[in-house]
Structures are given as C-alpha cells and as structure tokens.
Coordinates of C-alpha atoms in Angstrom, one line a residue:
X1 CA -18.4 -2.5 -3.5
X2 CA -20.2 -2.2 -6.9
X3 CA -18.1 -4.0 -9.4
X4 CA -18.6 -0.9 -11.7
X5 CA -17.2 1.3 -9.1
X6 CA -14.5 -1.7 -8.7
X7 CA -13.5 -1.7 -12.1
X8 CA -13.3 2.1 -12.3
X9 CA -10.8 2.3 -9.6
X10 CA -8.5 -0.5 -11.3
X11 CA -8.5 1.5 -14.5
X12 CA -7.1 4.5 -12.4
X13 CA -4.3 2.6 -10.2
X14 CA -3.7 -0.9 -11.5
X15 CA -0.7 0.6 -13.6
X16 CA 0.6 1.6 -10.5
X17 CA -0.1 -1.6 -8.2
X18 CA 1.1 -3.8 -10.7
X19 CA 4.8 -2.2 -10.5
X20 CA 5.1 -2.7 -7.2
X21 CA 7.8 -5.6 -6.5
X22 CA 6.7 -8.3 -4.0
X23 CA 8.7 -7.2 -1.3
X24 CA 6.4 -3.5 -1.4
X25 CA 3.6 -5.9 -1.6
X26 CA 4.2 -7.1 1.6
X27 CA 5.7 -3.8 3.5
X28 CA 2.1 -2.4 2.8
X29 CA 0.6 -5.7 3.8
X30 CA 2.3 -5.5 7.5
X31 CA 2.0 -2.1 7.5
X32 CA -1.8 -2.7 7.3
X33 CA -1.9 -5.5 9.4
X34 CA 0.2 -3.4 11.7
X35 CA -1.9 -0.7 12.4
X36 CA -0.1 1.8 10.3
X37 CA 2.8 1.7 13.0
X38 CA 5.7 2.8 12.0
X39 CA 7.9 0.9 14.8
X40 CA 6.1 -2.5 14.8
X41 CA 6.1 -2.6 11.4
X42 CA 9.7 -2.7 11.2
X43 CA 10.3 -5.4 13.6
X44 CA 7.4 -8.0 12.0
X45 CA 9.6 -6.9 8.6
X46 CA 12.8 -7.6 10.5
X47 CA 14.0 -4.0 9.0
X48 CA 15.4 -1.1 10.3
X49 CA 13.0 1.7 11.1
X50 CA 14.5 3.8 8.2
X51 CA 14.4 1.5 5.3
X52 CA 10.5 0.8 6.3
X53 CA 10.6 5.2 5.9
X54 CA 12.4 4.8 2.6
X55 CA 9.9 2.3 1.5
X56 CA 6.6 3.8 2.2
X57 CA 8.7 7.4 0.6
X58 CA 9.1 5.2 -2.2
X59 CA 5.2 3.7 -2.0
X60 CA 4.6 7.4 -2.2
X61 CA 6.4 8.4 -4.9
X62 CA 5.0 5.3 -6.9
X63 CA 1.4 5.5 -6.1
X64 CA 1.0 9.1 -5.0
X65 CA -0.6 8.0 -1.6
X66 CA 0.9 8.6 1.4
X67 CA 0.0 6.0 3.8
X68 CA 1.7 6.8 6.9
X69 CA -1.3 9.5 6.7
X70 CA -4.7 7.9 7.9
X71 CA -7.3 9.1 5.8
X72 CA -5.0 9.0 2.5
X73 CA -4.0 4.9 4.0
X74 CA -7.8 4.0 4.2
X75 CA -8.2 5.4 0.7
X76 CA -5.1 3.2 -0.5
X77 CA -6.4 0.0 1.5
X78 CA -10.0 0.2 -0.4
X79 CA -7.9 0.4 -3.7
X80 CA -5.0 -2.2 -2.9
X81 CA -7.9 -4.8 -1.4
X82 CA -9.7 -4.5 -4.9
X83 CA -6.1 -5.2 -6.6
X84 CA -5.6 -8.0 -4.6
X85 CA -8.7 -9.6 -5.0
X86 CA -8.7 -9.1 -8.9
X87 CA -4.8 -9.9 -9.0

C-alpha cells in the first residue's frame, strides 16, 4: 500500500487500535488466522463460544467494525495489518 494512503488510515483508527488490551489483540489475530470462524476460534482461544461473541461485540463497540461480517473484516484486517506493522 502507498505509505500516504498508510498513514491516512492510522490517523483515522490508531486511537482506536492502540486501546485495545493484548488479549483483543490476539482474539482478532485467531480470529483472522481462523477464518473468521466463530467455533474454531474459540477452541484455538481455549474460550467459550460466548465470551469469543462478547469479545468481537466489544471489538465492535471499540472500533466500530464488525468483523464477524466479511466484507467489514477484510476492511478491519487491511487497517489492523498496517497497525501492526507500524506498532
């Protein structure tokens, strides 16, 4: 990506990204990694089904994306990639 458009999108959501807590960190990390499913997820996070629900709820209250919602997730990933690789 173009580091203008880069730095564009940080000014708009690194407030939000850098309030996450490490332990969202990673619930959006296997959450990613698996394949935005809701049950796998919860089992490679060693959490109940519902407090993964609670979390991304909370994700979405935080960030204003839904992710359990593909298009909106994709949108997130770009932007939470650039965090992480500035962060």
């Amino acid at each position: 990506l173009d580091s203008k458009f880069k730095q564009q999108m940080l000014y708009t959501y690194k407030e939000k990204l850098d309030a996450l807590d490490k332990e969202m960190i990673n619930t959006i990390k296997i959450f990613f990694e698996s394949d935005l499913n809701i049950s796998d997820s919860a089992k490679n996070l060693y959490i109940h089904r519902n407090t993964l629900l609670y979390r991304l709820d909370k994700i979405k209250r935080e960030t204003g994306f839904d992710i359990k919602i593909f298009n909106k997730a994709m949108t997130f990933k770009v932007i939470f990639l650039v965090w992480l690789e500035i962060k």
